[in-house]
Coordinates of C-alpha atoms in Angstrom, one line a residue:
M292 CA 91.0 144.2 140.4
T293 CA 88.5 147.1 140.2
Y294 CA 88.2 149.8 137.6
D295 CA 86.6 153.2 137.9
P296 CA 85.5 154.4 134.4
A297 CA 84.8 157.9 135.7
S298 CA 88.4 158.5 136.7
N299 CA 90.0 155.9 134.4
E300 CA 91.7 154.5 137.5
E301 CA 92.3 150.7 137.9
W302 CA 93.0 149.1 141.4
R303 CA 95.0 145.9 141.8
A304 CA 95.9 143.9 144.8
V305 CA 99.6 144.2 145.8
P306 CA 101.2 140.8 145.2
G307 CA 102.0 139.3 148.5
M308 CA 99.6 141.6 150.3
E309 CA 96.4 140.4 148.8
G310 CA 93.4 141.1 151.1
Y311 CA 95.3 143.9 152.8
Y312 CA 96.4 146.5 150.3
E313 CA 95.7 147.6 146.8
V314 CA 97.5 150.1 144.5
S315 CA 96.0 152.1 141.6
S316 CA 97.2 152.9 138.1
E317 CA 97.3 156.5 139.3
G318 CA 99.9 155.6 142.0
R319 CA 97.7 155.6 145.0
L320 CA 97.5 153.0 147.8
R321 CA 94.6 151.9 149.9
S322 CA 93.9 149.4 152.6
V323 CA 91.1 146.8 152.0
T324 CA 88.1 146.5 154.2
R325 CA 88.6 143.4 156.3
Y326 CA 87.9 141.8 159.6
V327 CA 90.8 142.1 162.1
V328 CA 91.0 139.7 165.0
Q329 CA 91.8 141.4 168.3
K330 CA 93.4 139.1 170.8
R331 CA 93.0 140.0 174.5
R332 CA 94.5 138.2 177.3
G333 CA 91.9 136.4 179.5
Q334 CA 89.1 137.2 177.0
R335 CA 87.7 135.7 173.9
D336 CA 89.2 136.8 170.6
R337 CA 87.0 139.5 168.9
A338 CA 86.7 140.2 165.2
Q339 CA 86.3 143.8 164.3
L340 CA 85.5 145.2 160.8
R341 CA 88.2 147.6 159.7
E342 CA 87.1 149.9 156.9
G343 CA 89.5 150.3 154.0
R344 CA 90.8 153.8 153.2
I345 CA 93.1 155.5 150.8
R346 CA 96.4 156.2 152.5
V347 CA 97.9 159.7 152.5
L348 CA 101.3 159.7 150.6
R349 CA 104.0 162.1 151.6
P350 CA 107.5 162.1 150.3
N351 CA 110.4 161.4 152.7
A352 CA 113.7 163.3 152.8
D353 CA 114.8 161.4 149.6
G354 CA 111.6 162.5 147.8
Y355 CA 110.1 159.0 147.6
C356 CA 106.7 158.0 149.1
R357 CA 107.3 155.3 151.8
L358 CA 104.8 153.9 154.2
E359 CA 104.8 151.5 157.1
L360 CA 102.1 148.9 156.5
G361 CA 100.7 146.4 158.9
I362 CA 100.3 142.8 157.8
D363 CA 99.4 140.1 160.4
G364 CA 100.6 142.3 163.3
K365 CA 103.9 143.0 161.7
K366 CA 105.1 146.4 160.3
V367 CA 106.7 146.5 156.9
S368 CA 108.3 149.6 155.4
V369 CA 107.6 149.9 151.7
S370 CA 108.1 152.3 148.8
V371 CA 104.9 153.0 146.9
H372 CA 106.5 153.1 143.5
V373 CA 107.8 149.6 144.1
L374 CA 104.3 148.3 145.0
V375 CA 102.8 150.0 141.9
A376 CA 105.4 148.5 139.6
L377 CA 105.0 145.0 141.2
A378 CA 101.2 145.1 140.6
F379 CA 101.1 146.7 137.1
I380 CA 104.4 145.7 135.5
G381 CA 105.1 142.4 137.2
P382 CA 107.9 140.9 139.3
R383 CA 111.1 142.9 139.3
P384 CA 114.0 141.1 137.6
D385 CA 117.1 140.5 139.8
G386 CA 119.5 143.4 139.7
L387 CA 117.0 146.0 138.3
L388 CA 115.5 149.1 140.0
V389 CA 112.1 150.7 139.6
L390 CA 112.7 154.0 137.6
H391 CA 110.5 157.0 137.2
R392 CA 110.4 158.0 133.5
D393 CA 109.9 161.7 134.2
G394 CA 112.4 161.8 137.1
N395 CA 109.7 162.9 139.6
A396 CA 110.0 160.5 142.5
T397 CA 106.4 161.4 143.7
N398 CA 104.8 160.5 140.3
N399 CA 104.0 156.9 141.0
R400 CA 101.6 156.3 138.1
A401 CA 102.0 152.9 136.5
T402 CA 102.7 154.5 133.1
N403 CA 105.5 156.5 134.6
L404 CA 107.4 153.5 136.0
R405 CA 109.8 151.0 134.4
Y406 CA 112.5 148.6 135.4
G407 CA 116.1 149.5 134.6
T408 CA 119.7 149.2 135.7
S409 CA 121.6 151.6 138.0
K410 CA 123.3 153.0 135.0
D411 CA 119.9 153.6 133.4
N412 CA 118.9 155.5 136.5
Q413 CA 122.0 157.7 136.4
D414 CA 121.4 158.4 132.7
D415 CA 117.8 159.4 133.5
S416 CA 119.0 161.7 136.3
R417 CA 121.5 163.4 134.0
E418 CA 118.8 163.8 131.3
H419 CA 116.2 165.2 133.7
G420 CA 118.8 167.5 135.3
S421 CA 118.2 166.0 138.7
M422 CA 121.7 164.5 139.2
A423 CA 123.5 165.9 142.2
V424 CA 126.5 167.5 140.5
G425 CA 128.6 170.4 141.5
S426 CA 127.2 172.5 144.3
R427 CA 124.1 170.3 144.4
Q428 CA 126.3 167.7 146.1
P429 CA 125.4 167.7 149.8
H430 CA 129.1 168.2 150.9
A431 CA 130.4 170.4 148.1
K432 CA 132.9 173.0 149.3
L433 CA 132.9 174.9 146.0
R434 CA 130.3 176.6 143.9
E435 CA 130.2 176.8 140.2
A436 CA 131.4 180.5 140.3
D437 CA 134.4 179.4 142.4
V438 CA 135.4 176.7 139.8
A439 CA 135.0 179.3 137.0
R440 CA 137.4 181.6 138.9
I441 CA 139.8 178.7 139.6
L442 CA 139.9 177.9 135.8
A443 CA 140.3 181.6 134.9
N444 CA 143.3 182.0 137.4
S445 CA 145.0 178.7 136.6
E446 CA 147.6 180.3 134.3
S447 CA 148.6 183.0 136.8
E448 CA 148.4 181.0 140.1
T449 CA 149.8 177.7 141.3
A450 CA 147.5 174.8 142.3
A451 CA 148.8 175.1 145.8
D452 CA 147.9 178.8 146.0
L453 CA 144.4 178.2 144.6
A454 CA 143.9 175.3 147.0
R455 CA 144.8 177.5 150.0
R456 CA 142.5 180.3 148.8
Y457 CA 139.5 178.0 148.4
Q458 CA 140.4 175.7 151.3
V459 CA 140.4 172.5 149.2
S460 CA 143.2 170.1 148.3
H461 CA 145.6 170.9 145.5
T462 CA 144.6 167.5 144.1
L463 CA 141.1 168.8 143.6
I464 CA 142.4 171.9 141.9
R465 CA 144.5 169.8 139.5
R466 CA 141.4 167.6 138.8
I467 CA 139.4 170.7 138.0
Q468 CA 142.2 172.0 135.7
Q469 CA 142.4 168.7 133.9
G470 CA 138.6 168.5 133.4
R471 CA 138.3 165.4 135.7
S472 CA 136.1 167.2 138.3
W473 CA 133.4 169.8 137.8
R474 CA 133.3 169.1 134.1
H475 CA 129.9 170.7 133.8
V476 CA 131.4 174.2 134.5
S477 CA 132.0 176.2 131.3
G478 CA 135.7 176.4 130.6
A479 CA 136.7 173.1 132.2
A480 CA 139.2 171.2 130.2
A481 CA 137.9 168.2 128.2

């Protein structure tokens, strides 16, 4: 464990990866300076000093920072927020996830992480406005304006007619009219 008073950043070894990798309270990851033995067929093994370095973190398609780390010649895919939580919060209890308090998946600071249930994660997403509802769903066929028009025309047109016009099932139209789908759109039945 090291501490840099100038930046107020604390570094800790990643449990299970001691001597290989460390994470910081600021959500950064670095490799540790160490000797690596290179095995060569027909030659003597050779130890080479490998300088530690801070790893560049880039979010993947899901928005999380994941890296492939090498340990004893094996590649391991890890999420940085999970490593930071492990080092600064402690072992993750069974059935719990690592949650970001602010909803920003790239903010891996130790103070921004906590353990919680899947329901806690959904509640957080709803609170932060990051939950994929309505047209933010990847396969949504409707937009919020379409749903508002469907609700406005529900008295004058049948569910089957609306379904044909918007190219969706009449079951979806009924669910919208009953307030069971697209509830976040103003005018949806409660």
